[in-house]
Structures are given as structure tokens and as C-alpha cells.
Short mmCIF file of C-alpha atoms in Angstrom, two decimals:
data_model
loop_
_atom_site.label_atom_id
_atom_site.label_comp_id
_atom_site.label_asym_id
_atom_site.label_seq_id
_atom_site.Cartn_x
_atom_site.Cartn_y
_atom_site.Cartn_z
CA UNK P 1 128.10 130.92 122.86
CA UNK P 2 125.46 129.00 125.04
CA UNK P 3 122.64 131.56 124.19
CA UNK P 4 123.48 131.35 120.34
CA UNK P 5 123.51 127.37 120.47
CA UNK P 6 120.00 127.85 122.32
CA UNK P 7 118.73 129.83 119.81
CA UNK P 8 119.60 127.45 117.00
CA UNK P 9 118.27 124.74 119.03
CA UNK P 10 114.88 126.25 119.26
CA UNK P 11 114.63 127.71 115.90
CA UNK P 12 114.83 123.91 114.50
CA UNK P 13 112.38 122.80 116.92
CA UNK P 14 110.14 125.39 116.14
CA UNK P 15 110.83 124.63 112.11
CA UNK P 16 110.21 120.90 112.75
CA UNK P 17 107.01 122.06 114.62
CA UNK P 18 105.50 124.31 111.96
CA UNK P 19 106.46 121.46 109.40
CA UNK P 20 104.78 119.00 110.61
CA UNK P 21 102.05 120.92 111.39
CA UNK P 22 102.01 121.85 107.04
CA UNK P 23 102.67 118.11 106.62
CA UNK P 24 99.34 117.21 109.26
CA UNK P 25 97.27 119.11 107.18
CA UNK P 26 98.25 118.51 103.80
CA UNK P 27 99.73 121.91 103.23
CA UNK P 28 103.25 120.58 101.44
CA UNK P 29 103.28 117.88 99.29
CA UNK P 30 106.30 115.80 101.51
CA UNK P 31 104.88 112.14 100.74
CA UNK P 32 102.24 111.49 98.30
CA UNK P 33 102.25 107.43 98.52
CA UNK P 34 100.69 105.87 95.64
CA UNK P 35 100.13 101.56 96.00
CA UNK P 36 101.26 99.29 93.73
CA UNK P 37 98.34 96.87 92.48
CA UNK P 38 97.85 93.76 93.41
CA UNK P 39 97.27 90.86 90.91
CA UNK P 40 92.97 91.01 90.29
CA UNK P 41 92.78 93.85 92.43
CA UNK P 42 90.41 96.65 90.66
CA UNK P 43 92.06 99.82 89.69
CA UNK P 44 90.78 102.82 91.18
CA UNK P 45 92.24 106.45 90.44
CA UNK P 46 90.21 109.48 92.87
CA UNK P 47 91.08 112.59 90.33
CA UNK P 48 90.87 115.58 91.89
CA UNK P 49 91.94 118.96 93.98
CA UNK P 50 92.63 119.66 97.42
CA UNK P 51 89.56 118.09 98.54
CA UNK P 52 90.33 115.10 97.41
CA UNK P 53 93.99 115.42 98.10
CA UNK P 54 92.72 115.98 102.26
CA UNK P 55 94.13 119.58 102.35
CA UNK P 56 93.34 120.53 106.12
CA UNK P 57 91.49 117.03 106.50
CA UNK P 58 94.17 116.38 109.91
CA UNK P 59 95.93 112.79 109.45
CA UNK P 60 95.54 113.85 105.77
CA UNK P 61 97.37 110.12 104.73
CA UNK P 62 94.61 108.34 107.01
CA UNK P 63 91.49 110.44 106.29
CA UNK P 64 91.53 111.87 102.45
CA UNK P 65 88.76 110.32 101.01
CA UNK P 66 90.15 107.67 98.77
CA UNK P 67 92.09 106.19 101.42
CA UNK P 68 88.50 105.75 103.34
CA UNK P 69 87.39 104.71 99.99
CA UNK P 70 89.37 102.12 99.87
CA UNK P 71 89.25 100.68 103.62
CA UNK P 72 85.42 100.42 102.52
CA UNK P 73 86.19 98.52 99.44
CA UNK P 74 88.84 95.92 100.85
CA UNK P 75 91.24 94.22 99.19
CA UNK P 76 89.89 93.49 96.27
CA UNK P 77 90.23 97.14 95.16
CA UNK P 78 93.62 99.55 94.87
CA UNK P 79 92.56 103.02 95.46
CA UNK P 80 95.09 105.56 94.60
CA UNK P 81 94.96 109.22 95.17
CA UNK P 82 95.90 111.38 92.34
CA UNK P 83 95.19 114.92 93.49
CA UNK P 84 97.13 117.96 94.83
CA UNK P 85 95.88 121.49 95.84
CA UNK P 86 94.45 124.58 93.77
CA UNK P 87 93.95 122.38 90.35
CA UNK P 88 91.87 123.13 87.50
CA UNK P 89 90.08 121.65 84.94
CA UNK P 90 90.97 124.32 82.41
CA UNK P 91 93.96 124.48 80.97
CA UNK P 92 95.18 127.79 81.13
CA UNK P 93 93.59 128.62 84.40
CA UNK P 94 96.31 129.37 86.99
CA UNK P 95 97.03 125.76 88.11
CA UNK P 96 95.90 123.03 85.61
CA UNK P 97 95.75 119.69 86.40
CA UNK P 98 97.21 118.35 83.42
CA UNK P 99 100.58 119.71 83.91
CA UNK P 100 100.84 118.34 87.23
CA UNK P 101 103.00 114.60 87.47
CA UNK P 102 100.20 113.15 89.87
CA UNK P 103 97.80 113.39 86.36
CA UNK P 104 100.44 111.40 83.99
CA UNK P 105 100.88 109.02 87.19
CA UNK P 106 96.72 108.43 86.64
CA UNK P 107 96.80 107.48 83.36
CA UNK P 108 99.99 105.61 83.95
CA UNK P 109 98.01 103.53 86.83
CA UNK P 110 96.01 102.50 83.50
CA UNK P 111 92.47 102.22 85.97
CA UNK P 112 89.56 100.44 85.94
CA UNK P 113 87.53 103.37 87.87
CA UNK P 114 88.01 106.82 87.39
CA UNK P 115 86.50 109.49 89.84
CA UNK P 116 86.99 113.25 88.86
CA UNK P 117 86.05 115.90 91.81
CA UNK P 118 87.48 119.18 90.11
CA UNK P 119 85.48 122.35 89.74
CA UNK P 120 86.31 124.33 92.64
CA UNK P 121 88.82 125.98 91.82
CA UNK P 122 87.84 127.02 88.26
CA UNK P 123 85.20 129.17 89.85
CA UNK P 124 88.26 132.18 91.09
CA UNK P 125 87.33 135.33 89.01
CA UNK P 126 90.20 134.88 86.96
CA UNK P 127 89.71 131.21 85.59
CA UNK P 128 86.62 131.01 85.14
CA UNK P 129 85.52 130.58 81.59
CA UNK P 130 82.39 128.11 80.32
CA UNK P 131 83.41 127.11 77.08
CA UNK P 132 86.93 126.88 77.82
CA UNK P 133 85.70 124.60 81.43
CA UNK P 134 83.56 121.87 79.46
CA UNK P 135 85.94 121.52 76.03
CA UNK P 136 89.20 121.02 78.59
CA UNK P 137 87.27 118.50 81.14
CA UNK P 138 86.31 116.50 77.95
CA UNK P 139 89.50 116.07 76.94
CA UNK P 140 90.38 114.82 80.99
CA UNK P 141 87.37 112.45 80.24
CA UNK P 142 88.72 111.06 76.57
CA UNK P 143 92.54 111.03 78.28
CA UNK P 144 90.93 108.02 80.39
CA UNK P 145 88.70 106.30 78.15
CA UNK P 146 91.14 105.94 75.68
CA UNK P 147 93.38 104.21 77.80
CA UNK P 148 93.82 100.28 77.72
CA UNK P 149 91.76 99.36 80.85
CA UNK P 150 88.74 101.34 79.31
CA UNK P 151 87.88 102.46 82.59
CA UNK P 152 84.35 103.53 83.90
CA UNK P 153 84.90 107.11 84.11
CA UNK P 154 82.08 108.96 86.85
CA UNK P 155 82.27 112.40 87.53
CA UNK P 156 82.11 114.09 91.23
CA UNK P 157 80.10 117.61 91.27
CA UNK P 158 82.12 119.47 93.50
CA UNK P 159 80.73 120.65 96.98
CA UNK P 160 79.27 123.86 98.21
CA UNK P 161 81.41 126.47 99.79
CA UNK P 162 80.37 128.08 103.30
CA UNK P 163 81.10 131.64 104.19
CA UNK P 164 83.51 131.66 107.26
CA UNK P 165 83.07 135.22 109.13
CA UNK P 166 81.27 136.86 106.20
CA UNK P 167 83.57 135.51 103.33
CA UNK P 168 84.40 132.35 101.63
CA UNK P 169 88.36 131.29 101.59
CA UNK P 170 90.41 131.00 98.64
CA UNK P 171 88.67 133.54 96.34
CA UNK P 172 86.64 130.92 95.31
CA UNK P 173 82.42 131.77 94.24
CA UNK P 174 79.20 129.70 95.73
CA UNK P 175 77.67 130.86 92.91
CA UNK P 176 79.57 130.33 90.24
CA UNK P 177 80.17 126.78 91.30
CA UNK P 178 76.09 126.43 92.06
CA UNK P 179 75.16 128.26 89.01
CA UNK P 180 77.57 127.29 86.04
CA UNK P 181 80.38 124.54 87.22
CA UNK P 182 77.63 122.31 88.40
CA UNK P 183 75.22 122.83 85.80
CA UNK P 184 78.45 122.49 82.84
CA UNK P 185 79.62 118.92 85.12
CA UNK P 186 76.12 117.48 84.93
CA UNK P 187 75.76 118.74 80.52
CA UNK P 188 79.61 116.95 79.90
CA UNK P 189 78.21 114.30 81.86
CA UNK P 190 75.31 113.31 79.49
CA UNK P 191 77.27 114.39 76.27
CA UNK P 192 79.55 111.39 77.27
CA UNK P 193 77.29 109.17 77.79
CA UNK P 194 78.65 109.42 81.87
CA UNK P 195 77.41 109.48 85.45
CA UNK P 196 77.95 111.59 88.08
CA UNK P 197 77.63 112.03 91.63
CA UNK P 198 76.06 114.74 93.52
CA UNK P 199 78.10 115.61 96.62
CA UNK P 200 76.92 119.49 96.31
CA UNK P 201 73.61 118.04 97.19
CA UNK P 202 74.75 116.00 99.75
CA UNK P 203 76.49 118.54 101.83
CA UNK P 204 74.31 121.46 101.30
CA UNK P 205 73.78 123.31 104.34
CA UNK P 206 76.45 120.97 106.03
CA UNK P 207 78.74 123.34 107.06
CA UNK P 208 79.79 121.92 110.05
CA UNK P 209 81.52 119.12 108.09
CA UNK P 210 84.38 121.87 106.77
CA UNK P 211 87.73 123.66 108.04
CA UNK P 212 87.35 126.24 106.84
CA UNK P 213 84.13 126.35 104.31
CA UNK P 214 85.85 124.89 101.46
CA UNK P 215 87.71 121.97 102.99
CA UNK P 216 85.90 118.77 104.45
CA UNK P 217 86.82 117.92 108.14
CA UNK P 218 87.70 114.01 108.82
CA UNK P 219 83.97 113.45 109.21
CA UNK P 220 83.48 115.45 105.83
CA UNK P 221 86.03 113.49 103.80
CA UNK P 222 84.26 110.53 105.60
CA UNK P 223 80.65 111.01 104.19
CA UNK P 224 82.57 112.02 100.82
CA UNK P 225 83.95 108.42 100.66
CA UNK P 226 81.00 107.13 102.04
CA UNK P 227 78.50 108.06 99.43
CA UNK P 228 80.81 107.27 96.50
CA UNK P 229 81.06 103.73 98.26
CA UNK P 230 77.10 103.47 98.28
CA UNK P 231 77.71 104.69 94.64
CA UNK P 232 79.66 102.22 93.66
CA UNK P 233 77.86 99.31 95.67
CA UNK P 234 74.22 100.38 93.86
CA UNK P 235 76.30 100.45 90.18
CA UNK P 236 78.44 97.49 90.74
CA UNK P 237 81.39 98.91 89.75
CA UNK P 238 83.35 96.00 90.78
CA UNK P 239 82.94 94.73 87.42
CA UNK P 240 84.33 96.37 84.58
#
């Protein structure tokens, strides 16, 4: 009887140890804390994936991106983090954003700034599709600007992928996401009168700032909120 309690004693701790483990690096979705605005504060909703969710980021609640983003804003700003892992743009792509409850929480937040980092993701061999990419991020865009706050809406070219022992994670493609995504982002960018930010360009050849080639590392995810802070600061977004 003493060797069976043992057992069941060590199973749980090794449960609660592979758990938290998931839960360090963003790998279940336990707690997703969104903040309640303050009065004046300036709304801002970080749209995105896993890398802006701060999917194997480590201390993924201290180090995703927008909640850098917002220690660099202060308190003047609420930055909320509306992401969660493998998301599309396109809507019948394997996991859309738009059917996820952390996209009806962003336009619910009703924001004042709206960054979208998706791409990724759409690259896999079996979402990928041009047409279908730029018509179903447009309507993303138009779900935001027609909402009451008529936030400024910038869009986030997604990163580069690295090759990790002579293949890149996830199934996703470098070149597809070089080639088209990147190209299609910047086009739905100046059909909507937008601006976007250039991260690919940023972290090319920066592969030391990734997990695992696809994912940015604490120090990643910092230089990620850094340069849409220095964004922000040289567009004075503060004012809407």
C-alpha cells in the first residue's frame, strides 16, 4: 500500500512539474490576464500569434512583448495582449483568428491602437493562399476601424524564421513568408491608407534572439517591444 501511495505521490509531482513547465512557456492557455482601463489611459490591443502571445518566451506573463510594451509606455497607456498560438489571418486556414474569443475580446476593448503581427502561420503548405490572405486581413483591418474609438490601426510584418538543425519548426516556409506574406502585408498596408512596421528587417540574420527559429527569446520579445516603442514615440501615437 506504501509503494502504490508513492507512486501516486510522484506521478502528481511529476504532472505539476510538466505543467508548469507548459504554463512557463506559454504552451497552455491557463491565465490569459487582460487589464481593465484606466480613466484617460490610451487603449492599446497587440493582435497577433504565438509570437506575440510569448509562446516559449520563459516568464511568458512578464516577457511577451506587449507586456514590455507597456512597462515602456507607463501609465498613461493599457496594453492588452490579444493573441494565442498557431492563428491565421485567413479564414479557413486551419486556425483562424477570428473564431478565437481573445479576437471578439479586441474589439470589445474598443482601442485606440491596434498592432497586428500575424503572417506566420499562413505560410504552412496547406493555408497558404494570396488572394484569400489579403481579402481576409482587410476585413481584420475594417473590424477595427469601424469600431467607436477609430483606432490607429499599424500592421507588424512578421519575422524571419531560422533553420534549427537543417529545418525550420512548425512546418512553417522562410520563403513564403519573405517572398509573398511580407510583400501582400506591406500592398494591404498602402491600399488602407496604413503603416507598418518592419520587424523581418530588424531581426534578419538574428537568430540568436529565438527558441527555437520561430519563437523570440526574452531578449527577442524585448527588441520586438522595443522597436514598436521607438515606433510609436517617432509617430506620436499617444494622440489619437
Amino acid at each position: 500500500m506504501e509503494i502504490v501511495i508513492a507512486i501516486i505521490v510522484v506521478a502528481v509531482l511529476l504532472a505539476y512539474v510538466v505543467l508548469a513547465i507548459l504554463f512557463h512557456i506559454g504552451a497552455i492557455n491557463c491565465y490569459h490576464p487582460m487589464k481593465k482601463p484606466m480613466e484617460n489611459q490610451v487603449k492599446v490591443a497587440c493582435v497577433g500569434d504565438s509570437i506575440t502571445y510569448g509562446f516559449m518566451t520563459g516568464n511568458r506573463n512578464a516577457n511577451n512583448y506587449p507586456t514590455v510594451l507597456n512597462g515602456l509606455l507607463g501609465d498613461g497607456f493599457c496594453v492588452n495582449n490579444f493573441s494565442y498560438t498557431n492563428r491565421t489571418v485567413i479564414k479557413d486556414a486551419d486556425f483562424p483568428l477570428v473564431k478565437e474569443k481573445v479576437y471578439k475580446q479586441s474589439l470589445h476593448f474598443n482601442p485606440d491602437i491596434v498592432f497586428i503581427l500575424l503572417g506566420s502561420n499562413d505560410s504552412k503548405e496547406n493555408n497558404w493562399n494570396k488572394d484569400k490572405f489579403i481579402a481576409d486581413y482587410c476585413e481584420i483591418i475594417d473590424s477595427y476601424l469601424s469600431l467607436e474609438a477609430k483606432p490607429k490601426v499599424y500592421l507588424i510584418l512578421p519575422p524571419p524564421v531560422f533553420e534549427v538543425r537543417g529545418k525550420v519548426h512548425y512546418k512553417l516556409r522562410e520563403y513564403v513568408i519573405q517572398d509573398e506574406i511580407c510583400p501582400a502585408i506591406k500592398y494591404v498596408a498602402k491600399e488602407k491608407g496604413l503603416e507598418y512596421i518592419d520587424i523581418c528587417s530588424i531581426f534578419d540574420g538574428r537568430c540568436e534572439l529565438f527558441v527555437d527559429g520561430v519563437h523570440p527569446n526574452a531578449k527577442g520579445s524585448k527588441l520586438l517591444a522595443e522597436s514598436v516603442f521607438e515606433f510609436m514615440r517617432q509617430n506620436d501615437c499617444s494622440e489619437n
